[in-house]
Coordinates of C-alpha atoms in Angstrom, one line a residue:
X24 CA -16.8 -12.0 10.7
X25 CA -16.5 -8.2 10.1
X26 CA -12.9 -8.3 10.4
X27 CA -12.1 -10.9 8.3
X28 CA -13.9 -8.2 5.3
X29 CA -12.0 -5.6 6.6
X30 CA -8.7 -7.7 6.9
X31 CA -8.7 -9.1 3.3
X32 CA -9.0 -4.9 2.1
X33 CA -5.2 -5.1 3.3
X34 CA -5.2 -7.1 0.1
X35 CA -6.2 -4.8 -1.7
X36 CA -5.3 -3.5 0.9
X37 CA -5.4 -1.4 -3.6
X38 CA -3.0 4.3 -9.4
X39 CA -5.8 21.1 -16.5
X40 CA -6.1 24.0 -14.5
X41 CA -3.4 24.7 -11.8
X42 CA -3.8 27.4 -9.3
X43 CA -2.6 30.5 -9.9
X44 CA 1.8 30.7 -9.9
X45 CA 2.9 31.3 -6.4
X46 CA 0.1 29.5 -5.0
X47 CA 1.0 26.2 -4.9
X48 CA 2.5 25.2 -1.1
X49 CA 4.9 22.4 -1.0
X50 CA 5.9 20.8 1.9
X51 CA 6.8 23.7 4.2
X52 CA 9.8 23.4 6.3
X53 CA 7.0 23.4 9.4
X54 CA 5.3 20.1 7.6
X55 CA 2.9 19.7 5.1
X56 CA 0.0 22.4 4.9
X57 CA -3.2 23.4 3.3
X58 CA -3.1 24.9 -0.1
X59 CA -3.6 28.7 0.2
X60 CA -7.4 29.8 -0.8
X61 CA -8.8 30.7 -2.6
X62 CA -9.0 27.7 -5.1
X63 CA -9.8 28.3 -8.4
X64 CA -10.5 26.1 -11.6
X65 CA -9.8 22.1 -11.2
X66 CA -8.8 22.7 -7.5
X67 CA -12.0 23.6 -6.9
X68 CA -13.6 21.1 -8.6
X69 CA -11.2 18.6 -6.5
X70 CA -12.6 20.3 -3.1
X71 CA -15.9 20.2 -3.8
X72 CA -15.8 16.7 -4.9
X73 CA -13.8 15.6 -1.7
X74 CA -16.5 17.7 0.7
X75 CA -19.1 15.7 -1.4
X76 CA -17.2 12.5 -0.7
X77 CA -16.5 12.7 2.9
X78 CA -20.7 13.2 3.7
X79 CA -21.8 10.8 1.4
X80 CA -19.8 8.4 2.9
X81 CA -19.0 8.8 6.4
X82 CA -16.3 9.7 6.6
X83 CA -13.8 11.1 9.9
X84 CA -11.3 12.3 8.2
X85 CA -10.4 12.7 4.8
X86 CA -6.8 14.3 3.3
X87 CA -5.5 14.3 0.0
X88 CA -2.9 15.9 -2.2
X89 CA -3.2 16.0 -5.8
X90 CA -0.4 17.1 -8.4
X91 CA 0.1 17.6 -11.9
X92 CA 3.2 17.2 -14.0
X93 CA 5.2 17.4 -10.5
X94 CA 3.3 21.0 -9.1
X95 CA 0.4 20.9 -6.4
X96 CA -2.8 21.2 -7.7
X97 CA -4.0 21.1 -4.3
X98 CA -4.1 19.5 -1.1
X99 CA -6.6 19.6 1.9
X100 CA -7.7 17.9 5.1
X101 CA -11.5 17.5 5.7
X102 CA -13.4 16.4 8.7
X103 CA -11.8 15.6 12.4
X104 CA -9.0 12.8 13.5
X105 CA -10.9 13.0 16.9
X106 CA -13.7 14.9 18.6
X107 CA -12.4 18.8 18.0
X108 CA -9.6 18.4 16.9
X109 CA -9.5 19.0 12.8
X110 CA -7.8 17.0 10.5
X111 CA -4.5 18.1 9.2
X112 CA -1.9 17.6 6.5
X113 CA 0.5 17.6 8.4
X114 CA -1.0 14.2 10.2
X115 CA 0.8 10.9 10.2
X116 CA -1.1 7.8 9.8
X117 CA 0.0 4.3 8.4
X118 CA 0.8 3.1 4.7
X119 CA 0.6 -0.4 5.4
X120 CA 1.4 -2.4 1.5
X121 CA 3.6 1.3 0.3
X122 CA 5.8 -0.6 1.8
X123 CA 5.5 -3.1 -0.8
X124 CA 6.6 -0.8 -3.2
X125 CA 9.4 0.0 -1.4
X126 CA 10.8 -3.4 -0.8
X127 CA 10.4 -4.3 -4.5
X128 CA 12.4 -1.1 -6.0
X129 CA 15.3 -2.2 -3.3
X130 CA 15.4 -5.4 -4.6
X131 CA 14.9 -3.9 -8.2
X132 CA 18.1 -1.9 -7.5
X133 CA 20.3 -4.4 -5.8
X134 CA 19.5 -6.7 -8.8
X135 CA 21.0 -3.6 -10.7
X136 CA 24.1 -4.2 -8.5
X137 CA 24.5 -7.6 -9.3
X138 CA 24.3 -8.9 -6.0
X139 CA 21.2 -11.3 -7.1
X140 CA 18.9 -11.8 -9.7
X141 CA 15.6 -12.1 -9.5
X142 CA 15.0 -16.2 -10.4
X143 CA 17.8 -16.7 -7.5
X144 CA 15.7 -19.1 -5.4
X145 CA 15.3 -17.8 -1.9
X146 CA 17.4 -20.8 -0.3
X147 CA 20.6 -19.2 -1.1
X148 CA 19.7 -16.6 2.2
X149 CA 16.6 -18.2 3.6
X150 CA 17.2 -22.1 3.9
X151 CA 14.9 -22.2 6.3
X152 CA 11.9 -20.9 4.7
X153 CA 8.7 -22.3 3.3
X154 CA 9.4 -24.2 0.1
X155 CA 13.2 -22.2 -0.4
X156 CA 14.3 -24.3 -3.1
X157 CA 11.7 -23.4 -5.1
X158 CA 10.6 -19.9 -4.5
X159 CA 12.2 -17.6 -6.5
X160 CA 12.9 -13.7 -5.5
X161 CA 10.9 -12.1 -8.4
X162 CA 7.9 -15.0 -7.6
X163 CA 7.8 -13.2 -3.7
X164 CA 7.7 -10.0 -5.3
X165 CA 5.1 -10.1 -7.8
X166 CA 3.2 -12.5 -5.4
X167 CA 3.2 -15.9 -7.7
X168 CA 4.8 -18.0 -5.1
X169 CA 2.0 -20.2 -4.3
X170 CA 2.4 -19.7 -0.2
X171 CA -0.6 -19.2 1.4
X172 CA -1.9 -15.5 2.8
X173 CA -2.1 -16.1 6.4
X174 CA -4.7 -12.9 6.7
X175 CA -7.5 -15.2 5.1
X176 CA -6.4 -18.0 7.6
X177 CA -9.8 -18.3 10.3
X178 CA -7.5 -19.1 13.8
X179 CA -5.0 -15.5 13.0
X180 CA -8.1 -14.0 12.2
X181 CA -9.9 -14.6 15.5
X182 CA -6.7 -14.2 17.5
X183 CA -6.2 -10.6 15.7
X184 CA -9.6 -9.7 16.3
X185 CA -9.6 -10.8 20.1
X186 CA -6.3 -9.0 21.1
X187 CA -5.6 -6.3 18.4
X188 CA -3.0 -5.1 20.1
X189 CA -1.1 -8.4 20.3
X190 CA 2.4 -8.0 18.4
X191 CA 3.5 -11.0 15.8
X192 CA 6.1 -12.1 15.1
X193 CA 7.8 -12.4 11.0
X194 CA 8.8 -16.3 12.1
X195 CA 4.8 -16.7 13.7
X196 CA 2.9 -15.4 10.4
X197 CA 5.1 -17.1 7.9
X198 CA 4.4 -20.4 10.0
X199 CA 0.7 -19.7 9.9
X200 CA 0.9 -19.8 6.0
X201 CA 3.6 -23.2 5.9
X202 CA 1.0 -24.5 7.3
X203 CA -1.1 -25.0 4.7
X204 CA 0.1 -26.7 1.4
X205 CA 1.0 -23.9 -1.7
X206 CA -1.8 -23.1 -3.7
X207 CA -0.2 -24.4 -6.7
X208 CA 3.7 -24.7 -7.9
X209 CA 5.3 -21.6 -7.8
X210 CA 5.5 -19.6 -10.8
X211 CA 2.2 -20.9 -12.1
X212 CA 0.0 -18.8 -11.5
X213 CA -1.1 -15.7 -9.1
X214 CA -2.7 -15.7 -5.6
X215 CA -1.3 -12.3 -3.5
X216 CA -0.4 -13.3 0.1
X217 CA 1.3 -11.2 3.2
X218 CA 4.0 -13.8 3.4
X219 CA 5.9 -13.3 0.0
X220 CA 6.9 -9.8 1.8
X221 CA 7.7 -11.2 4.7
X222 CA 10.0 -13.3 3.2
X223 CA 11.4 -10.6 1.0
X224 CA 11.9 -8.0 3.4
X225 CA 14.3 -11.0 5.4
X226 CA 15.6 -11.6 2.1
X227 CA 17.1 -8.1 1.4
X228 CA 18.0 -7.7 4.6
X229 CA 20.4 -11.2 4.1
X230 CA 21.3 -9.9 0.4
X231 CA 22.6 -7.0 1.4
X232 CA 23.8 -7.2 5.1
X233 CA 21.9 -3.8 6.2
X234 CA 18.5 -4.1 8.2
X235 CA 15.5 -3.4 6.4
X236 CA 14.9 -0.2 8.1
X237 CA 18.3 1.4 7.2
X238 CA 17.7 -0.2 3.5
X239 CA 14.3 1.7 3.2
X240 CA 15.7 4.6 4.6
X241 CA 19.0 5.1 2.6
X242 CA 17.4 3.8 -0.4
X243 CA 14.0 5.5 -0.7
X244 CA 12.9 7.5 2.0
X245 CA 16.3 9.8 1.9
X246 CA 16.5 10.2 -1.8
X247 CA 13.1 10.8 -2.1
X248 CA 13.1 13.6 0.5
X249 CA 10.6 11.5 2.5
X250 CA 11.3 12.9 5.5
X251 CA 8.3 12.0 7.3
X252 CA 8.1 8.3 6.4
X253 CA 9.3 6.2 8.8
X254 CA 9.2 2.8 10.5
X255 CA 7.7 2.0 13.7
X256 CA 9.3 -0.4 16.2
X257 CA 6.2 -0.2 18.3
X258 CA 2.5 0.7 17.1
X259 CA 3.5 4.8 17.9
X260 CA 2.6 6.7 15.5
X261 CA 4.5 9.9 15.1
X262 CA 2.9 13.2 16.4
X263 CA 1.1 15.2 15.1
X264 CA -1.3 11.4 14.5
X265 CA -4.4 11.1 12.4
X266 CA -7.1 8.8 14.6
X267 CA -8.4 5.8 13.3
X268 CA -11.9 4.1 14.4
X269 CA -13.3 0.9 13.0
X270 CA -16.5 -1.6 13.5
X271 CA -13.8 -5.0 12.8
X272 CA -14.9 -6.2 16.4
X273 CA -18.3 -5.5 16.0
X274 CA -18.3 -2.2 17.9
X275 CA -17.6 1.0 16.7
X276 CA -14.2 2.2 18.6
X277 CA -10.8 3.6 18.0
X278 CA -7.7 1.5 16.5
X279 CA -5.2 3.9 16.1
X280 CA -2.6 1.9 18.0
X281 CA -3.6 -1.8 17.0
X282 CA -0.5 -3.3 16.3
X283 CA 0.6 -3.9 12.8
X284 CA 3.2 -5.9 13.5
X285 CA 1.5 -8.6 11.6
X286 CA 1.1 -6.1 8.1
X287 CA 4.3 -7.0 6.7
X288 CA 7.8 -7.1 7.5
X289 CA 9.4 -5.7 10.4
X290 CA 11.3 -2.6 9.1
X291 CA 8.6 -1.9 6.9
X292 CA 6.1 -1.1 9.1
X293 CA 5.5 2.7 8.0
X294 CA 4.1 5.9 9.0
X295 CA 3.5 8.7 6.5
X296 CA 1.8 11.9 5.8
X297 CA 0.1 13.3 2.7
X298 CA 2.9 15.4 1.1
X299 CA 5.4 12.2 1.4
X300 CA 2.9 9.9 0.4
X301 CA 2.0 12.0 -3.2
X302 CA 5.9 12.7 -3.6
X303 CA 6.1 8.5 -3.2
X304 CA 3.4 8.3 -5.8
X305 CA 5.5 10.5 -8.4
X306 CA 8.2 8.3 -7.7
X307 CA 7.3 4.5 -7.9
X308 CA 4.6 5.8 -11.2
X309 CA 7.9 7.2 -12.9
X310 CA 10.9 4.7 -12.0
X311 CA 12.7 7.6 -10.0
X312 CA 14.9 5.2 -8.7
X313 CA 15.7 2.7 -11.0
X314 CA 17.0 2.3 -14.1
X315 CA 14.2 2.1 -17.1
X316 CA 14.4 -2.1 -18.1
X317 CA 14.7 -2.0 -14.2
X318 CA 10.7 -0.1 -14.2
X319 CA 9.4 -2.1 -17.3
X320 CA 10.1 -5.3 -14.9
X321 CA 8.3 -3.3 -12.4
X322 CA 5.5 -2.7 -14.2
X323 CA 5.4 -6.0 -15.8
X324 CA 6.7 -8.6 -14.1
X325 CA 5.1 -11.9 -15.7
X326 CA 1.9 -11.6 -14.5
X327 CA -0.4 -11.0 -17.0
X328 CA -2.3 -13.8 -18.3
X329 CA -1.8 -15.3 -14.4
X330 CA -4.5 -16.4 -12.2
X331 CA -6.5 -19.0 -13.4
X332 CA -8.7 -20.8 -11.2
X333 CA -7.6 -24.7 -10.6
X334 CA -8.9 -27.7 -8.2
X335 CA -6.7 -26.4 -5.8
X336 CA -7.4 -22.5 -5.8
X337 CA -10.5 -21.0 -6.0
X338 CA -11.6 -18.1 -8.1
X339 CA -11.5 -16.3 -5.1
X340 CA -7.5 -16.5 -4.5
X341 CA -6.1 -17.2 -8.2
X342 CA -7.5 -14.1 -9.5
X343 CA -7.4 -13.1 -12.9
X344 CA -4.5 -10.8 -14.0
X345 CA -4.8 -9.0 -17.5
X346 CA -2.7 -6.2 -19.2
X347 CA -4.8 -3.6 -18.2
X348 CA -5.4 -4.9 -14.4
X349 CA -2.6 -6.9 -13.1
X350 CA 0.1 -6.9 -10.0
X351 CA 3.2 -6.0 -11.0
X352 CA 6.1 -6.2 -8.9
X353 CA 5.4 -4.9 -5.6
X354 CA 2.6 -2.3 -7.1
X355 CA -0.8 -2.2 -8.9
X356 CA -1.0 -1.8 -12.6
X357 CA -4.7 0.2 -13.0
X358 CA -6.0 1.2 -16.4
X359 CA -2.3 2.8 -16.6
X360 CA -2.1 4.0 -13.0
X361 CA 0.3 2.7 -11.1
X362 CA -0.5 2.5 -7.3
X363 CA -0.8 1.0 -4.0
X364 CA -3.4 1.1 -1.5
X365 CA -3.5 0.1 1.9
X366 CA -6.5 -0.7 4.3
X367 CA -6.8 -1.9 8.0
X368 CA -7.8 -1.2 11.0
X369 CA -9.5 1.7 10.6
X370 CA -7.0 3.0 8.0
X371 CA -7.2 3.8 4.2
X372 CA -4.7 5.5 1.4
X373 CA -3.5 5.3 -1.9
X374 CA -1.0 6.5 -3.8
X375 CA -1.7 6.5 -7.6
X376 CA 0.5 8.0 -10.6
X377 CA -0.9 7.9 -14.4
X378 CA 2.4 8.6 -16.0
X379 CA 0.2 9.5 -19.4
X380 CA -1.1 12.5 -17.7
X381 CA 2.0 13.2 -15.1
X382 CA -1.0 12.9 -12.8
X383 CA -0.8 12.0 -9.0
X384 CA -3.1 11.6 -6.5
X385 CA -2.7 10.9 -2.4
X386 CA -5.4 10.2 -0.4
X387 CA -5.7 9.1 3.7
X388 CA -9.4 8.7 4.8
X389 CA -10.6 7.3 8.1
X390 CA -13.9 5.8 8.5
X391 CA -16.9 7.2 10.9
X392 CA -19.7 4.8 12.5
X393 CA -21.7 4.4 9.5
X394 CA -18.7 4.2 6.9
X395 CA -19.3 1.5 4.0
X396 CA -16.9 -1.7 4.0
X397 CA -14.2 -1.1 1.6
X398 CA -11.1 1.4 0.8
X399 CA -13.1 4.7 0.9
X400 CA -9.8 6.4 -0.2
X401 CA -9.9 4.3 -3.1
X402 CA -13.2 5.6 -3.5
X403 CA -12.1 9.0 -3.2
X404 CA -9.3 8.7 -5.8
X405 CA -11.5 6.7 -8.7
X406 CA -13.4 10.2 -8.3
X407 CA -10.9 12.4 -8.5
X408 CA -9.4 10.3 -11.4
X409 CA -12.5 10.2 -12.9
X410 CA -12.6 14.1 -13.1
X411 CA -9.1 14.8 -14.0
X412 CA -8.1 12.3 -16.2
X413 CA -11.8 10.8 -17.3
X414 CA -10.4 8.8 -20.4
X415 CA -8.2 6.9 -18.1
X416 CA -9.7 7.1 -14.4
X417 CA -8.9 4.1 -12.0
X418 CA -10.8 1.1 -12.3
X419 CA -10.0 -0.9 -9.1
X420 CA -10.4 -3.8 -11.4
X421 CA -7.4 -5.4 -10.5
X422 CA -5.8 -8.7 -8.8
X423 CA -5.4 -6.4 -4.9
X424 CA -9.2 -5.2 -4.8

């Protein structure tokens, strides 16, 4: 099943020379915009490597933003969101699992606050969920509960693909995986699945007594300056919207407004641009908002040396986590990069930071007709990695790919 690929990439759904001073465009009161031409030195060399991208594979649409050490090297929109009309920076489109990162700093901070900790088990505000008295908070965060990932289960996968724009429920998805019996006992061992977030996202709502949309908002999107982040209630996405097309149903047609209520938890379900979504990179790859033992737990969370392959979970769930390649908590550890990186229904980004080289790159991309299966912004940003930073480009040779 083509979307059951496609699906599972939600997994993974899965971290020099500046232009001239004065050139560099931030995020413009009007919204984000092109970098003023005519580029010179590396963000050329970015440009021309992103044109090169976009034809070689495919692509519809392709926008990125890269900085350095906090100052725009450049950002750019390639290609067309639909038939004449251009891409744009100033474009919304989904960030799907960013939102991960999001959730997992709140609970980072609130842990801060000493209104939990993180090997609380979850049945002190959930006693109603899967397994509660022995799923801890940090095991839903760095995805070592054990719960099954309803988005590899076969009936949710043929009922997403036959009505897409069907909305689900938190309570429906989390059934789908307590319906099958944990991978293993919590703790052990490392299989990522959609539910842990689902659950956590409930979880800091109940810890802290403010909806999970407020919480994002007061807590990341506002000090962050995200101002064009946001939650959806409804599969809207905020004008001016980048179009997304896929083949998941075995045609080739457009999924911009397939509901995502199923991507993780409601509150969470966000909408971005470029500019927020490189400033988010800075961010979550320095610890911006919490305090430093705070971002070494981040960043290493107990993982490493996790997913081992047992009688009961295959190599293809218990993946392996090492130091270089692991999940942390609520983000992607790459060859030093720290990231997330989204994919579904028609939709790809990543947000990567390499703290060594105070190095950030943003990336949407949207596929054409004859795209290839995978995160093409991921792609796009092991490239541009690769160029910048090629002692320590991103290896996608972690537990989300």
């Amino acid at each position: 099943m083509r979307r059951t690929r496609t699906v599972l990439l939600c997994i993974a759904g899965l971290v020099a020379a500046t232009l001239p001073a004065g050139a560099a465009a931030a995020a413009a009161p009007g919204g984000c915009v092109r970098t003023p031409g005519p580029a010179r030195g590396q963000a050329a060399d970015v440009l021309e490597l992103a044109e090169q991208a976009k034809r070689e594979l495919g692509l519809n649409s392709l926008i990125l933003r890269v900085s350095k050490d906090g100052k725009e090297l450049v950002t750019t929109a390639l290609g067309e969101s639909v038939t004449g009309v251009p891409a744009d920076p100033a474009m919304h489109f989904r960030s799907g699992s960013v939102a991960i990162a999001y959730m997992a700093t709140v609970l980072l901070q609130l842990v801060e606050e000493g209104r939990a900790g993180l090997d609380d088990t979850i049945d002190r505000w959930l006693p109603d969920a899967p397994h509660a008295k022995e799923i801890t908070l940090r095991q839903l965060g760095n995805s070592t509960s054990g719960l099954h990932d309803y988005v590899t289960d076969p009936k949710f996968l043929a009922e997403l693909e036959a009505a897409p724009f069907r909305h689900w429920t938190s309570a429906e998805v989390i059934g789908i995986a307590a319906a099958h019996p944990l991978w293993y006992p919590p703790g052990t061992n490392f299989s990522y699945s959609h539910a842990n977030f689902q659950l956590l996202g409930a979880a800091l709502e109940k810890i802290s007594g403010v909806s999970l949309e407020r919480l994002l908002q007061e807590r990341v999107m506002r000090p962050l300056g995200l101002g064009e982040t946001a939650n959806g209630a409804t599969p809207e996405i905020p004008v001016p919207a980048l179009h997304s097309f896929t083949s998941d149903r075995g045609i080739y047609e457009e999924s911009s407004y397939w509901n995502p209520s199923w991507t993780t938890a409601p509150g969470a379900v966000l909408t971005t641009d470029i500019c927020d979504l490189e400033r988010s990179a800075r961010a979550i790859g320095t610890g911006e908002l919490l305090s430093p033992e705070s971002f070494r737990t981040q960043l290493d969370p107990g993982t490493v040396g996790l997913g081992s392959t047992t009688d009961g979970c295959p190599a293809t769930v218990c993946l392996k986590n090492t130091r270089e390649a692991h999940f942390g908590f609520g983000v992607l550890v790459d060859n030093g990069w720290i990231e997330q990186n989204p994919s579904f229904s028609g939709y790809a980004a990543i947000q990567a930071y390499l703290p060594a080289e105070k190095l950030a790159i943003a990336v949407s991309a949207t596929k054409g007709p004859k795209t290839p299966e995978g995160n093409q912004a991921q792609t796009v940003a092991e490239r541009i990695s690769a160029l910048l930073a090629p002692d320590r480009p991103l290896k996608s040779k972690h537990p989300h790919s």
